[in-house]
Coordinates of C-alpha atoms in Angstrom, one line a residue:
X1 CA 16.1 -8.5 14.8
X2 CA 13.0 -10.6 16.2
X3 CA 11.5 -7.1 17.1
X4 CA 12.2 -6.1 13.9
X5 CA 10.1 -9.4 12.2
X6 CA 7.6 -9.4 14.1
X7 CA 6.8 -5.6 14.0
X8 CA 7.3 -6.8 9.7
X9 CA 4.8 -9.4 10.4
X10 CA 2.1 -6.7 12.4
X11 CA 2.9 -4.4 9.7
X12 CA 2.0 -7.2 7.4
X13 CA -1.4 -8.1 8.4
X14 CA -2.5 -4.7 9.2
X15 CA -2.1 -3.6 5.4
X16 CA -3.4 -6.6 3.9
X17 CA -6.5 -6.8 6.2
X18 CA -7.0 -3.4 5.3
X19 CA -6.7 -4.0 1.6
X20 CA -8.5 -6.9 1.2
X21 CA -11.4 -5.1 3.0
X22 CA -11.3 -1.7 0.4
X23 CA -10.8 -3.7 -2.4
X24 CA -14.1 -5.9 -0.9
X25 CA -16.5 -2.9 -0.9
X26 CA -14.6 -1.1 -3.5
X27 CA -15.5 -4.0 -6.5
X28 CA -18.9 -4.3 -5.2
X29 CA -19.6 -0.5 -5.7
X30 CA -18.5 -0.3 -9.5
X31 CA -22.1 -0.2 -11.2
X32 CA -22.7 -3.5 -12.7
X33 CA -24.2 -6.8 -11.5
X34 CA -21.8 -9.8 -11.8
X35 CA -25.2 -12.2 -12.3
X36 CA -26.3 -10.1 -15.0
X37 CA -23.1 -9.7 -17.4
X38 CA -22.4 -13.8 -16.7
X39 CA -25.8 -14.4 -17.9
X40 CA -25.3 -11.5 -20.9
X41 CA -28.2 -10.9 -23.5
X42 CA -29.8 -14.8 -23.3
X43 CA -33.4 -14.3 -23.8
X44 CA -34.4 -17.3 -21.8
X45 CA -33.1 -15.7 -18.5
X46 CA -35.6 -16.3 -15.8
X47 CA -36.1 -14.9 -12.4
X48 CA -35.5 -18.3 -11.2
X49 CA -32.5 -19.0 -13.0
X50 CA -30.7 -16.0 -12.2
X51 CA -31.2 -16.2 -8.1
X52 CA -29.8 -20.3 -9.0
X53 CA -26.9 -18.9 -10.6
X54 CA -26.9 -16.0 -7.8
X55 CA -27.2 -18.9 -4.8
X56 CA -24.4 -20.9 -6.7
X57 CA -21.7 -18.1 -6.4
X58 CA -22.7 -17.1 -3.1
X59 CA -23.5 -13.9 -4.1
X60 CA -27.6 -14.0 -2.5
X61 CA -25.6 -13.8 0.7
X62 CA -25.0 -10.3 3.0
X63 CA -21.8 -8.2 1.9
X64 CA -20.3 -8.9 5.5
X65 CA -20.9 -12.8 5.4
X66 CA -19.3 -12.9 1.8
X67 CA -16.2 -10.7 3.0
X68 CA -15.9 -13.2 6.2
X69 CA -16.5 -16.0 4.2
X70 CA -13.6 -15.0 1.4
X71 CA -11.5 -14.0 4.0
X72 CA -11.5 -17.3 6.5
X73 CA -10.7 -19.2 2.8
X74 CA -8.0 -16.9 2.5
X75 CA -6.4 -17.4 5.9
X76 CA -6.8 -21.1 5.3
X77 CA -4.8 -21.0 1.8
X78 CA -7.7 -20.8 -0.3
X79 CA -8.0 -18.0 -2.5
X80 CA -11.5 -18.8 -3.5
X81 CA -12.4 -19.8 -7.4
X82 CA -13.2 -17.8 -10.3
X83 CA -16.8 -16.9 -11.1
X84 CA -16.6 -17.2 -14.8
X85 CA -13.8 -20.4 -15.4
X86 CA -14.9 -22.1 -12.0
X87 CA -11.2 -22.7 -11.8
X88 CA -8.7 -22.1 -8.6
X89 CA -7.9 -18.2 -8.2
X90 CA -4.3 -19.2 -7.5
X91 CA -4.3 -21.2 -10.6
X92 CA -5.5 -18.4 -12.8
X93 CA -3.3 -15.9 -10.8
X94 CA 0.0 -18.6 -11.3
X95 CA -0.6 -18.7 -15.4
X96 CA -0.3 -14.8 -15.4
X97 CA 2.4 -13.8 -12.7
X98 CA 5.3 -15.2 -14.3
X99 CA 5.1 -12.6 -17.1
X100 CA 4.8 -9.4 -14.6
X101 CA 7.6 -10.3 -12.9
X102 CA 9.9 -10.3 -15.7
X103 CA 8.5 -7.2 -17.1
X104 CA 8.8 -5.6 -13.4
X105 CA 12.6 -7.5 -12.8
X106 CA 13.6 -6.4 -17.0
X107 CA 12.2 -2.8 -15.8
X108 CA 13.7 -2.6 -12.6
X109 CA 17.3 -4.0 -13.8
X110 CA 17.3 -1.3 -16.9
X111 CA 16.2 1.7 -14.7
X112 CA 17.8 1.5 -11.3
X113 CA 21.6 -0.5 -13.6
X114 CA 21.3 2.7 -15.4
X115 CA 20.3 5.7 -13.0
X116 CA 23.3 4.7 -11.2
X117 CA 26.0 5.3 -13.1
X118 CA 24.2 8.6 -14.6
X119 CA 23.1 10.0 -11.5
X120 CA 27.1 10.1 -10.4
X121 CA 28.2 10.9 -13.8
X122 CA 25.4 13.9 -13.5
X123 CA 27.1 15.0 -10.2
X124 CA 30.5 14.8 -11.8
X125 CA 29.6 16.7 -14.6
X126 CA 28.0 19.4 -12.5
X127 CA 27.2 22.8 -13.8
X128 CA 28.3 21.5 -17.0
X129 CA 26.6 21.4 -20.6
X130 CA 26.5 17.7 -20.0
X131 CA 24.8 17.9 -16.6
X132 CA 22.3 20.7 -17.9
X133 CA 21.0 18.5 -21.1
X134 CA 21.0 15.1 -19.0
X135 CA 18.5 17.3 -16.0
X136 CA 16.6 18.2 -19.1
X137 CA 16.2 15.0 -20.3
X138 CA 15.2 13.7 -17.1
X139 CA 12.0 16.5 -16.3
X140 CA 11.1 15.0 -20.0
X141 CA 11.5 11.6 -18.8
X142 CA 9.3 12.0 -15.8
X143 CA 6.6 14.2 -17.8
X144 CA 6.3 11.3 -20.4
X145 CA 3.3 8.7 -19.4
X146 CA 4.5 4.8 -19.9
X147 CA 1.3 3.7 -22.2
X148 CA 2.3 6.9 -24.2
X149 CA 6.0 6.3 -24.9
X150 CA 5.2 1.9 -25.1
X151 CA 2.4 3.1 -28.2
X152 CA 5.1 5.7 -29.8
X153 CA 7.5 2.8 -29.8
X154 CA 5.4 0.5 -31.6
X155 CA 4.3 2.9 -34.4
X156 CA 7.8 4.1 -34.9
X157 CA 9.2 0.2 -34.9
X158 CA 6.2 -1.0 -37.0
X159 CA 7.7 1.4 -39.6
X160 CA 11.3 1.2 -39.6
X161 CA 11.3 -2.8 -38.6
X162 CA 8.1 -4.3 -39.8
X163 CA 9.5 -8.1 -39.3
X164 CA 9.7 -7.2 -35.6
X165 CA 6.8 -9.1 -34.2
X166 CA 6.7 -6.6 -31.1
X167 CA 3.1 -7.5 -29.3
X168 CA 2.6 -10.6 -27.4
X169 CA 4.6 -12.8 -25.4
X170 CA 6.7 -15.5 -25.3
X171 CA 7.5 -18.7 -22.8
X172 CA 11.2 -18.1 -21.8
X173 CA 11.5 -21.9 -21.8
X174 CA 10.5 -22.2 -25.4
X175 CA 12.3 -19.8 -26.8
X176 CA 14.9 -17.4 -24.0
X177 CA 16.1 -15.0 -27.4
X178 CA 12.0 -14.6 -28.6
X179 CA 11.0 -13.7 -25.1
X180 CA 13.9 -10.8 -24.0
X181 CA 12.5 -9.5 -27.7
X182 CA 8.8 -9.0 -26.4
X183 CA 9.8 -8.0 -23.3
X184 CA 12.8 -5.2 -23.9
X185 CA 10.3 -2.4 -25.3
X186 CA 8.0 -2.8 -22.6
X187 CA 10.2 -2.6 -19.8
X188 CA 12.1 0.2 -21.5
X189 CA 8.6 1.9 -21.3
X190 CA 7.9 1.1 -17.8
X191 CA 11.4 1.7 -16.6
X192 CA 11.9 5.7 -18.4
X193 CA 10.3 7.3 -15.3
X194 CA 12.2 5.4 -13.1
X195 CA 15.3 5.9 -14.5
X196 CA 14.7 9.5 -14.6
X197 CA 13.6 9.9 -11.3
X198 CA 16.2 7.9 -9.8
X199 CA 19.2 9.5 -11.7
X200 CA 17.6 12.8 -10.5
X201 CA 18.0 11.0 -6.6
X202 CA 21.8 9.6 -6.8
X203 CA 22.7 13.0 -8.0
X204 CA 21.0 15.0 -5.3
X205 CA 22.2 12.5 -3.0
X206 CA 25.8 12.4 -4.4
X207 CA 26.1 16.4 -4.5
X208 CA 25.4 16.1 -0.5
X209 CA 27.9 13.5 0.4
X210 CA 30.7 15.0 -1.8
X211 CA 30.2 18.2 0.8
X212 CA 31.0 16.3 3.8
X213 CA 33.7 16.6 6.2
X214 CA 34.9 13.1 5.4
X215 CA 35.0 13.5 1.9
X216 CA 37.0 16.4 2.9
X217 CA 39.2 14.5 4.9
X218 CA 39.4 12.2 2.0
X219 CA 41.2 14.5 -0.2
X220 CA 43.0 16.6 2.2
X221 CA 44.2 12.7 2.6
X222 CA 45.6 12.9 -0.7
X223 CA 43.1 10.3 -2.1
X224 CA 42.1 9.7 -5.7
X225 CA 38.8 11.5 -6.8
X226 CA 37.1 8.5 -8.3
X227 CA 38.4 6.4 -5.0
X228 CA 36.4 9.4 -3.3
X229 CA 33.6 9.3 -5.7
X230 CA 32.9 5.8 -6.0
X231 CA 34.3 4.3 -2.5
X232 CA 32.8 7.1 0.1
X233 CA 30.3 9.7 -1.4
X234 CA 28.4 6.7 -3.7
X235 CA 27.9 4.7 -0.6
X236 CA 26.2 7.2 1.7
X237 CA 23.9 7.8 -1.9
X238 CA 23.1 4.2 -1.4
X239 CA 20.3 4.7 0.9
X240 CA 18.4 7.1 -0.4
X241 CA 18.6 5.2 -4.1
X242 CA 17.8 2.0 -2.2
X243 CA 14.6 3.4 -0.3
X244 CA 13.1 5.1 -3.6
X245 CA 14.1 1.9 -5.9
X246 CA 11.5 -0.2 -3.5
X247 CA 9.0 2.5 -3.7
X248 CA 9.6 2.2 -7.5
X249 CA 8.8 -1.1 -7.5
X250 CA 5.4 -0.6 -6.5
X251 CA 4.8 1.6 -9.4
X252 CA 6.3 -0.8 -11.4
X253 CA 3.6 -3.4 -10.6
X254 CA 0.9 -0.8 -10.8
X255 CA 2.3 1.0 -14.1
X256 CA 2.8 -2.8 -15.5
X257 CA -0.9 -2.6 -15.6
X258 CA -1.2 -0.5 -18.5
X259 CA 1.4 -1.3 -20.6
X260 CA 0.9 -5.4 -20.2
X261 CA -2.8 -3.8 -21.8
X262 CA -1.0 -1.5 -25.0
X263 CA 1.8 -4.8 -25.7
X264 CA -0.7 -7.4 -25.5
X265 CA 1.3 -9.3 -22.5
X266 CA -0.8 -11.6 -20.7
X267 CA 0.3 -10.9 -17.3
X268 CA -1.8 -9.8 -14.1
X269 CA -2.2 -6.5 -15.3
X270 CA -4.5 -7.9 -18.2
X271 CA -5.9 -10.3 -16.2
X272 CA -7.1 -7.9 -13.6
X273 CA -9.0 -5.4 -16.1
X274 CA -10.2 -8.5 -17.2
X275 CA -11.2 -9.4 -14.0
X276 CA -12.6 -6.0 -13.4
X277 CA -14.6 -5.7 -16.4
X278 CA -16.5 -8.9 -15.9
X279 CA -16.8 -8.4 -12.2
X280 CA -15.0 -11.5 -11.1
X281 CA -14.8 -10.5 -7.5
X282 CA -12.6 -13.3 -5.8
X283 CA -10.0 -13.4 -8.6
X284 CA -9.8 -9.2 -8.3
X285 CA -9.9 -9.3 -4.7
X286 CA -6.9 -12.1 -4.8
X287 CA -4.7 -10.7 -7.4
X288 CA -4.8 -7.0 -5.1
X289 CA -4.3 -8.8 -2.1
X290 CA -0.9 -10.7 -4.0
X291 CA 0.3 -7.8 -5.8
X292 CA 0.3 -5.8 -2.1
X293 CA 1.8 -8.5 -0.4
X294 CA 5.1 -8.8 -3.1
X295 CA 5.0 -4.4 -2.6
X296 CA 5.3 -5.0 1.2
X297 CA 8.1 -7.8 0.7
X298 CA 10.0 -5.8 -1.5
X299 CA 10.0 -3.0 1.5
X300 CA 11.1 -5.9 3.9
X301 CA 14.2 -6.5 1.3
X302 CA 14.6 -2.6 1.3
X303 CA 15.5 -2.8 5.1
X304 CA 17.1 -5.5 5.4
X305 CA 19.5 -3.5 2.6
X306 CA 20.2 -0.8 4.9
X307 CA 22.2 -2.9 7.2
X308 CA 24.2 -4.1 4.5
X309 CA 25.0 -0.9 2.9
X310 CA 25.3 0.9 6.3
X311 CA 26.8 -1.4 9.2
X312 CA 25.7 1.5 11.3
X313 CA 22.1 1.1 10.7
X314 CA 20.3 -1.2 13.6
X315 CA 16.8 -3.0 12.4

């Protein structure tokens, strides 16, 4: 188990290092001159004013010394400020994150709860009408983009339910009902591919197991089907649906993006086009480097699932 951490913990830094420095040089090639969109179309912009404002952000310093400079503030808990607010990064970072996660959590429980149960009823059904439509419906599931699906929502909702305020968000401390509301559509958006993709998985996976020589065993035992079905064969389909539901999760985050942009949810998806467009280069270079560290995390929960769902499994 230590092995195991501390191999987590080289893992760790090697990604984030190598992140941090991609997203570095990756910012600073977008076309575009932080100084110059700060300073916008003011007519009383002088040389002298702009290599101030330049001085005062640090940015008249070499690329290397800004990237080692960033980087020693990161490793000492400081994740540098904002160009435009002049605020902490983890402030501005804190005010957005708690509406990703619940979109990514309200995603996540909607489609890996509900691959699971379809993905077995898929492989109980198999070769049947059932089984045929539901594999149809989940090629159309995985074809259909998130941003297009969340903007067919809200022009078919705006029409059959025009009191349904559906854009925006809403604090789950003032209002818990309110905020479920803004938040179901989008996640159901986010969450189609998943759930298609992962129903596709537990069936595949469930298929296998059911032609095993235990499952065999199993009936030539006299045992129930559904005992079978649900008490062997879904456990070996654990993994698999365990490994790909972490690797979803990344998407998640990254197809949050999008669709926080086409509901109007101000999570760090908006904040980071934001970020982008205005060239704010700590506050895109931090939100990257948190949004990789929770994709590696989830992974390190992903593991440590395997031992839980197979005893046989050493870390």
């Amino acid at each position: 188990m230590r092995s195991f951490l501390a191999n987590r913990a080289i893992d760790l830094a090697v990604v984030l290092f190598g992140v941090s420095v991609l997203t570095f040089l990756m910012i600073r090639l977008i076309p575009g001159d932080a100084v110059a969109i700060m300073l916008g179309a003011n007519t009383e912009v002088t040389p002298d004013r702009v290599a101030a404002l330049r001085s005062r952000i640090g940015l008249d310093q070499p690329v290397l010394l800004q990237y080692f400079s960033w980087l020693g503030g990161v490793l000492s808990g400081d994740l540098g400020v904002s160009l435009w607010t002049r605020r902490p990064v983890s402030q501005e970072i804190a005010g957005h994150m708690w509406p990703t996660l619940q979109l990514t959590v309200l995603a996540l429980i909607v489609g890996a709860g509900l691959s699971l149960p379809l993905g077995v009823l898929m492989a109980r059904l198999r070769g049947k009408a059932w089984d045929t439509a539901l594999r149809i419906g989940s090629v159309a599931g995985l074809t259909i983009p998130s941003f297009w699906l969340g903007i067919m929502m809200i022009l078919a909702l705006t029409t059959l339910a025009p009191d349904w305020q559906l854009l925006g968000y809403v604090p789950f401390s003032e209002d818990p009902l309110g905020n479920v509301a803004k938040l179901l559509l989008p996640a159901v958006a986010l969450a189609l591919p998943i759930l298609a993709n992962l129903s596709r998985l537990v069936r595949s996976a469930m298929l296998d197991a059911l032609q095993q020589d235990y499952v065999r065993t199993a009936r030539a035992k006299g045992l129930s089907e559904r005992r079978i079905l649900y008490r062997h064969a879904l456990r070996n389909a654990l993994i698999p649906f365990v490994t790909s539901a972490g690797i979803m999760t990344g998407y998640l985050l990254g197809g949050a993006i999008v669709v926080e942009q086409v509901f109007a949810i101000p999570g760090l998806g908006r904040l980071i086009l934001g970020a982008i467009a205005e060239r704010n280069y700590p506050l895109v270079q931090a939100t990257i480097l948190v949004i990789t560290f929770a994709f590696v995390l989830v992974n390190f929960v992903v593991d440590l699932l395997y031992v839980l769902i197979d005893p046989r499994v050493r870390l």
